[in-house]
């Protein structure tokens, strides 16, 4: 009896300290990390303005950090989709999610292109600029050999081998392999449970590695911002300020009016409260100029928020290729700017076919490095080659505009995940409210919840869709 009492006393004495110490330590550490990112961004801008030549040499630092995160994208997508699909019984649910997602992406792309077209016609910022031979050569150099037509793009979704989907860094190839593996495990029933448990452990490992990589964020942010600022320079910013500021304003209005209204009407959520939950991801994108740097964290945070694994696993990776709202706005505004600058303004009858062509061309060039400029160059080369020379006019500020592109693309995919989760009834609204209210904080160390599997929406359906041997996995 004394032994049991002493054990209970020891547990009672140790538990409060442990429970109170661990969350505080994690909260403080991540808090300081993102303060360091903000300081690094400010220092990077200062270095870029003061010593531009030196700042440009720092570009590999930013590139290295983004590559560290990109190497985690394929395994995270694979694990998320396999666990999501493999643990539910109804395969039709996955097909419904994919169909709704692609339909939504197409509609939103058209809306974004149309908004860019309207604003571009209203601003008319390209008139009166001189097009030199050097500018023409710079523009032609932007036509990427990597860009593919639609047929090559669709065939490119199929990897050479299952392993090459991971080593090649192609998100859609990873998505295809993960879908096949998920459906195969779903068909295997209880025999596939050991594999699912193994994938779950791998997912925890990968997210823990990502948490470690994030501590290099301040260094990466410093190198990326310094290089961007140093390469663009003040002169380029001044000469193209109208286009750049107009683009930023258009993206801002699109996000907070179009997406904000959709989010409020469909899901009943305030977009400002939702973005507050994602503030660290926005900061990461702002400091790296890459929306892909926040893709793994978006997957983890959407699952933590209460959206089911199948919806998150399909919507987020697919959206990164098919739901590029910021890129759509950029392409139409830039096309009109170039046409005006070259003294060949396009009529409405010419603009609409170009709009529809860019909608398709953007899918064919998905995944190309520097997708915004490369996609624009490839689209103009195919539809109106005479305008390619003028791309050199916007090269100087393209990296600054890529900030707005990346932030808008990320915001669009985050909102899309909530909307599609709502339409398919694959979201736990009670959990969403608790997470956004701060009652269930996100674990920045592991990027996963201990009760992770049971929080997928709709939580109440999962036990009915599993066999007896699968209930343990739901709790794990």
XYZ file of C-alpha atoms in Angstrom:
476
model
C 0.000 0.000 0.000
C 2.715 2.552 0.797
C 4.313 1.675 -2.510
C 1.142 2.469 -4.488
C 0.636 5.655 -2.537
C 4.185 6.769 -3.186
C 3.768 6.017 -6.885
C 0.579 8.066 -7.093
C 2.261 10.879 -5.229
C 5.226 10.770 -7.557
C 2.978 10.842 -10.633
C 0.849 13.649 -9.195
C 3.959 15.634 -8.363
C 5.565 15.191 -11.751
C 2.554 15.520 -14.075
C 1.705 19.211 -13.507
C 5.322 20.246 -14.001
C 5.655 18.209 -17.168
C 2.329 19.327 -18.598
C 3.009 22.967 -17.902
C 6.669 22.975 -18.926
C 6.464 21.225 -22.318
C 3.841 23.421 -24.039
C 5.497 26.570 -22.721
C 8.877 25.490 -24.069
C 7.464 24.654 -27.505
C 5.473 27.863 -27.694
C 8.454 30.015 -26.728
C 10.851 28.335 -29.147
C 8.626 28.676 -32.204
C 7.734 32.209 -31.193
C 11.418 33.187 -31.228
C 11.959 31.340 -34.503
C 9.458 33.453 -36.420
C 10.641 36.673 -34.776
C 14.069 35.712 -36.116
C 12.541 35.239 -39.596
C 11.091 38.770 -39.509
C 14.461 40.205 -38.423
C 16.207 38.206 -41.162
C 13.842 39.588 -43.821
C 14.528 43.168 -42.672
C 18.294 42.547 -42.708
C 18.072 40.931 -46.135
C 16.285 43.974 -47.596
C 18.881 46.285 -46.029
C 21.803 44.280 -47.419
C 20.145 44.103 -50.836
C 19.815 47.899 -50.986
C 23.223 48.724 -49.500
C 25.375 46.100 -51.221
C 23.370 44.691 -54.167
C 26.284 42.826 -55.778
C 27.098 41.015 -52.547
C 23.392 40.351 -51.907
C 22.954 38.580 -55.241
C 25.728 36.151 -54.237
C 23.585 35.102 -51.241
C 20.923 33.556 -53.471
C 22.153 29.949 -52.948
C 21.360 30.274 -49.228
C 17.694 30.920 -49.937
C 17.600 28.299 -52.670
C 19.135 25.712 -50.347
C 16.499 26.286 -47.660
C 13.620 26.019 -50.136
C 15.152 22.805 -51.515
C 15.332 21.375 -47.990
C 11.591 21.836 -47.644
C 10.828 20.626 -51.171
C 12.570 17.335 -50.462
C 9.921 16.686 -47.780
C 6.907 17.376 -50.028
C 6.682 14.026 -51.836
C 6.876 11.769 -48.734
C 4.392 13.975 -46.849
C 1.880 13.907 -49.714
C 2.301 10.147 -50.091
C 1.788 9.404 -46.403
C -1.172 11.764 -46.074
C -3.082 10.349 -49.033
C -2.306 6.700 -48.296
C -3.480 7.043 -44.695
C -6.542 9.035 -45.753
C -7.752 6.721 -48.505
C -6.535 3.449 -47.028
C -8.495 3.956 -43.813
C -11.948 4.642 -45.323
C -14.331 2.192 -46.949
C -16.042 4.270 -49.624
C -13.808 4.795 -52.647
C -16.501 6.943 -54.296
C -15.878 9.593 -51.647
C -12.355 10.147 -52.993
C -13.642 10.459 -56.557
C -16.231 13.003 -55.455
C -13.552 15.079 -53.737
C -11.341 15.043 -56.844
C -14.200 15.959 -59.196
C -15.417 18.847 -57.046
C -11.845 20.087 -56.585
C -11.046 20.173 -60.322
C -14.369 21.870 -61.117
C -13.753 24.513 -58.467
C -10.161 25.080 -59.619
C -11.289 25.687 -63.212
C -13.975 28.195 -62.207
C -11.638 30.104 -59.877
C -8.902 30.205 -62.524
C -11.331 31.798 -64.973
C -12.445 34.323 -62.354
C -8.835 35.229 -61.532
C -7.952 35.610 -65.224
C -11.010 37.808 -65.778
C -10.168 40.053 -62.828
C -6.613 40.465 -64.094
C -7.985 41.350 -67.514
C -10.334 44.032 -66.159
C -7.713 45.641 -63.905
C -5.070 45.509 -66.641
C -7.364 47.398 -69.014
C -8.204 49.989 -66.353
C -4.589 50.691 -65.331
C -3.019 50.695 -68.808
C 0.492 51.039 -67.277
C 2.609 49.955 -70.254
C 2.140 52.900 -72.582
C 5.198 54.885 -73.682
C 7.985 52.449 -72.721
C 10.995 51.883 -74.979
C 11.825 48.363 -76.141
C 15.583 47.952 -76.672
C 17.451 45.029 -78.235
C 18.745 44.018 -74.800
C 15.197 43.852 -73.481
C 14.143 41.708 -76.457
C 16.961 39.223 -75.806
C 16.049 39.054 -72.127
C 12.448 38.317 -73.039
C 13.338 35.530 -75.465
C 15.563 33.944 -72.820
C 12.527 33.443 -70.584
C 10.916 30.931 -72.951
C 11.639 27.796 -70.985
C 12.535 24.572 -72.709
C 10.934 22.789 -69.755
C 7.422 23.991 -70.584
C 5.199 21.234 -71.938
C 2.060 21.211 -74.007
C -1.096 19.751 -72.468
C -0.577 16.226 -73.866
C 3.002 16.009 -72.582
C 1.850 17.384 -69.247
C -0.833 14.696 -68.848
C 1.559 11.899 -69.864
C 4.137 13.361 -67.494
C 1.854 12.605 -64.546
C 2.760 8.929 -65.007
C 6.185 8.273 -63.425
C 8.812 6.057 -65.054
C 8.859 3.890 -61.927
C 7.090 4.054 -58.573
C 10.313 5.203 -56.936
C 11.000 7.922 -59.528
C 7.820 9.690 -58.426
C 9.633 10.518 -55.185
C 13.103 11.152 -56.562
C 11.901 13.371 -59.440
C 10.132 15.867 -57.190
C 6.972 15.829 -59.333
C 3.991 16.499 -57.077
C 1.357 15.076 -59.446
C 3.371 11.881 -59.981
C 3.529 11.407 -56.222
C -0.206 12.075 -56.045
C -0.922 9.341 -58.618
C 1.244 6.737 -56.861
C -0.281 7.628 -53.489
C -3.833 7.291 -54.847
C -3.052 3.859 -56.293
C -1.417 2.726 -53.038
C -4.308 4.085 -50.970
C -6.955 2.312 -53.046
C -4.916 -0.917 -53.005
C -4.675 -0.836 -49.190
C -8.368 -0.020 -49.014
C -9.152 -3.133 -51.059
C -6.871 -5.274 -48.862
C -9.005 -4.577 -45.773
C -7.558 -5.802 -42.474
C -4.568 -7.370 -44.280
C -3.355 -3.883 -45.124
C -3.373 -2.639 -41.539
C 0.316 -3.383 -40.836
C 1.255 -1.353 -43.910
C -0.959 1.548 -42.809
C 0.613 1.536 -39.360
C 4.062 1.576 -40.968
C 3.090 4.530 -43.186
C 1.776 6.355 -40.132
C 5.127 5.962 -38.367
C 6.936 7.182 -41.497
C 4.651 10.223 -41.582
C 5.551 11.075 -38.005
C 9.240 10.772 -38.838
C 8.940 12.983 -41.925
C 7.022 15.695 -40.072
C 9.581 15.644 -37.269
C 12.378 16.130 -39.835
C 10.418 19.035 -41.329
C 10.154 20.586 -37.865
C 13.941 20.408 -37.583
C 14.462 21.912 -41.048
C 12.266 24.889 -40.125
C 14.919 26.119 -37.717
C 16.988 27.111 -40.750
C 14.187 29.452 -41.893
C 15.837 32.721 -40.724
C 19.036 31.931 -42.661
C 17.071 30.961 -45.772
C 14.860 34.051 -45.513
C 17.881 36.338 -45.246
C 19.561 34.883 -48.344
C 16.388 34.849 -50.451
C 15.233 38.391 -49.673
C 18.744 39.864 -49.998
C 19.171 38.301 -53.443
C 15.756 39.477 -54.659
C 16.299 43.038 -53.439
C 19.850 43.198 -54.784
C 18.976 41.869 -58.235
C 15.935 44.095 -58.799
C 17.277 47.391 -57.525
C 15.450 50.630 -56.816
C 15.360 51.821 -60.442
C 13.387 48.807 -61.636
C 10.923 49.213 -58.789
C 10.340 52.883 -59.625
C 9.861 52.404 -63.360
C 7.381 49.550 -62.966
C 5.713 50.712 -59.752
C 2.277 51.129 -61.350
C 2.172 47.559 -62.631
C 3.610 46.101 -59.429
C 1.359 48.030 -57.039
C -1.662 47.411 -59.259
C -0.934 43.683 -59.202
C -0.554 43.650 -55.414
C -3.807 45.576 -54.994
C -5.634 43.206 -57.351
C -4.392 40.146 -55.463
C -5.410 41.750 -52.174
C -8.944 42.452 -53.422
C -9.249 38.966 -54.937
C -8.240 37.281 -51.692
C -10.301 39.343 -49.279
C -13.366 40.033 -51.425
C -13.729 36.978 -53.692
C -12.207 34.280 -51.476
C -13.356 35.965 -48.261
C -16.953 36.104 -49.458
C -16.871 32.469 -50.589
C -15.439 31.345 -47.268
C -18.071 33.276 -45.306
C -21.038 32.144 -47.432
C -20.062 28.474 -47.807
C -18.325 27.728 -44.505
C -19.365 30.605 -42.247
C -15.738 31.442 -41.419
C -14.077 34.846 -41.190
C -11.094 34.933 -43.557
C -9.072 37.154 -41.203
C -9.461 34.650 -38.352
C -8.565 31.815 -40.727
C -5.460 33.624 -42.006
C -4.385 34.373 -38.441
C -4.187 30.608 -37.958
C -1.922 30.418 -41.045
C 0.152 33.530 -40.291
C 3.433 31.630 -39.931
C 2.966 29.988 -43.309
C 2.327 33.376 -44.937
C 5.497 34.708 -43.305
C 7.471 31.727 -44.601
C 6.188 32.315 -48.156
C 6.909 36.042 -47.940
C 10.491 35.346 -46.937
C 11.201 32.672 -49.567
C 9.008 33.837 -52.517
C 7.828 30.231 -52.846
C 4.384 28.897 -51.973
C 5.813 25.362 -52.119
C 7.834 26.097 -48.977
C 4.574 26.117 -47.011
C 2.899 23.122 -48.702
C 3.877 20.502 -46.079
C 2.811 22.783 -43.228
C -0.493 23.555 -44.977
C -1.251 19.828 -45.167
C -0.478 19.396 -41.457
C -2.430 22.474 -40.402
C -5.530 21.661 -42.455
C -5.665 18.189 -40.919
C -5.201 19.683 -37.459
C -7.986 22.159 -38.217
C -10.464 19.330 -38.772
C -10.531 18.659 -42.535
C -10.339 14.951 -43.386
C -7.169 13.370 -44.728
C -8.612 12.466 -48.159
C -9.774 16.044 -48.781
C -6.484 17.568 -47.628
C -4.354 14.998 -49.439
C -6.130 15.481 -52.767
C -7.027 19.188 -52.685
C -3.720 20.691 -51.551
C -1.262 18.894 -53.896
C -3.634 19.153 -56.887
C -4.297 22.815 -56.135
C -0.583 23.582 -56.307
C -0.714 22.720 -60.021
C -4.309 23.561 -60.972
C -5.385 26.348 -58.598
C -2.833 29.115 -59.114
C -5.048 32.186 -58.698
C -2.159 34.613 -58.231
C -0.413 33.305 -61.333
C -3.621 33.704 -63.377
C -4.009 37.359 -62.365
C -0.326 37.966 -63.075
C -0.419 36.446 -66.554
C -3.336 38.541 -67.807
C -2.082 41.820 -66.308
C 1.459 41.206 -67.576
C 0.222 40.282 -71.069
C -1.757 43.520 -71.373
C 1.174 45.502 -69.977
C 3.578 44.028 -72.535
C 1.163 44.545 -75.432
C 0.682 48.219 -74.497
C 4.422 48.760 -73.967
C 5.173 47.381 -77.438
C 2.626 49.672 -79.045
C 0.308 46.806 -80.055
C -2.583 46.989 -77.579
C -5.001 44.093 -77.818
C -8.717 44.503 -78.428
C -11.243 42.667 -76.260
C -11.694 40.178 -79.103
C -7.983 39.331 -78.890
C -7.855 39.350 -75.095
C -10.506 36.691 -74.486
C -8.865 33.973 -76.657
C -5.548 34.780 -74.952
C -7.256 34.431 -71.558
C -8.601 30.991 -72.429
C -5.261 29.941 -73.925
C -3.359 30.979 -70.786
C -5.825 28.944 -68.713
C -4.671 25.808 -70.544
C -1.025 26.840 -70.915
C -0.672 27.323 -67.160
C -1.510 23.639 -66.625
C 1.011 22.536 -69.242
C 3.816 24.416 -67.502
C 2.895 23.388 -63.981
C 5.952 22.574 -61.926
C 8.358 24.608 -64.083
C 10.849 26.557 -61.994
C 9.873 30.237 -61.924
C 6.449 29.175 -63.166
C 5.001 32.685 -63.378
C 7.453 34.095 -65.938
C 8.114 30.775 -67.693
C 4.388 30.080 -68.114
C 3.746 33.572 -69.436
C 6.641 33.270 -71.898
C 5.524 29.847 -73.082
C 1.914 30.959 -73.462
C 2.781 34.065 -75.454
C 5.263 32.112 -77.594
C 2.483 29.742 -78.647
C -0.405 32.231 -78.927
C 1.183 35.569 -79.878
C 4.976 35.202 -80.443
C 5.482 38.918 -81.195
C 4.857 39.722 -77.527
C 7.626 37.465 -76.192
C 10.236 40.186 -76.772
C 8.430 42.424 -74.278
C 8.778 39.970 -71.402
C 12.191 41.494 -70.771
C 10.378 44.616 -69.560
C 9.099 42.884 -66.430
C 12.030 40.616 -65.602
C 13.415 43.205 -63.184
C 10.394 43.119 -60.898
C 9.175 39.577 -61.517
C 10.666 38.293 -58.271
C 8.905 41.021 -56.303
C 5.648 40.167 -58.022
C 6.271 36.516 -57.240
C 5.713 37.378 -53.577
C 2.116 38.359 -54.324
C 1.689 35.383 -56.679
C 2.872 32.927 -54.052
C 0.801 34.449 -51.237
C -2.337 34.507 -53.402
C -1.794 30.944 -54.635
C -1.373 29.754 -51.054
C -4.439 31.634 -49.829
C -6.479 30.192 -52.693
C -5.497 26.616 -51.884
C -6.063 27.053 -48.150
C -9.563 28.428 -48.750
C -10.252 25.725 -51.369
C -9.469 23.013 -48.817
C -12.060 24.426 -46.398
C -14.683 24.901 -49.132
C -14.271 21.411 -50.595
C -14.274 19.907 -47.101
C -17.567 21.713 -46.448
C -19.183 20.679 -49.741
C -18.222 17.018 -49.245
C -19.133 17.118 -45.524
C -15.591 16.059 -44.681
C -14.897 18.721 -42.074
C -15.398 18.785 -38.303
C -16.918 22.237 -37.742
C -16.814 21.981 -33.971
C -13.077 21.275 -34.125
C -12.548 24.110 -36.632
C -14.115 26.579 -34.204
C -12.028 25.293 -31.298
C -8.769 25.416 -33.271
C -9.386 28.933 -34.597
C -10.338 30.060 -31.097
C -6.947 28.835 -29.843
C -8.322 26.038 -27.669
C -6.436 23.341 -29.615
C -2.994 24.780 -30.489
C -0.999 23.341 -33.367
C 2.021 21.272 -32.298
C 4.945 23.055 -33.962
C 7.414 20.367 -32.888
C 5.836 17.264 -34.428
C 3.291 18.944 -36.773
C 0.949 16.119 -35.763
C -1.645 15.499 -33.058
C -1.422 12.544 -30.715
C -5.057 11.748 -31.444
C -4.500 12.582 -35.068
C -6.394 9.776 -36.771
C -9.584 10.181 -34.806
C -9.848 13.869 -35.577
C -10.316 13.451 -39.282
C -13.758 14.544 -40.405
C -16.268 13.154 -40.330
C -14.906 11.505 -37.204
C -18.136 9.702 -36.377
C -18.144 7.824 -39.706
C -14.692 6.270 -39.488
C -15.382 3.432 -37.014
C -18.319 2.277 -39.133
C -16.160 2.138 -42.224
C -13.464 0.016 -40.624
C -13.321 -3.622 -39.642
C -12.760 -4.566 -36.017
C -9.034 -4.794 -36.556
C -8.946 -1.226 -37.909
C -10.354 0.558 -34.845
C -6.985 0.652 -33.187
C -5.537 2.593 -36.128
C -8.280 5.217 -35.849
C -7.313 5.857 -32.231
C -3.614 5.934 -33.085
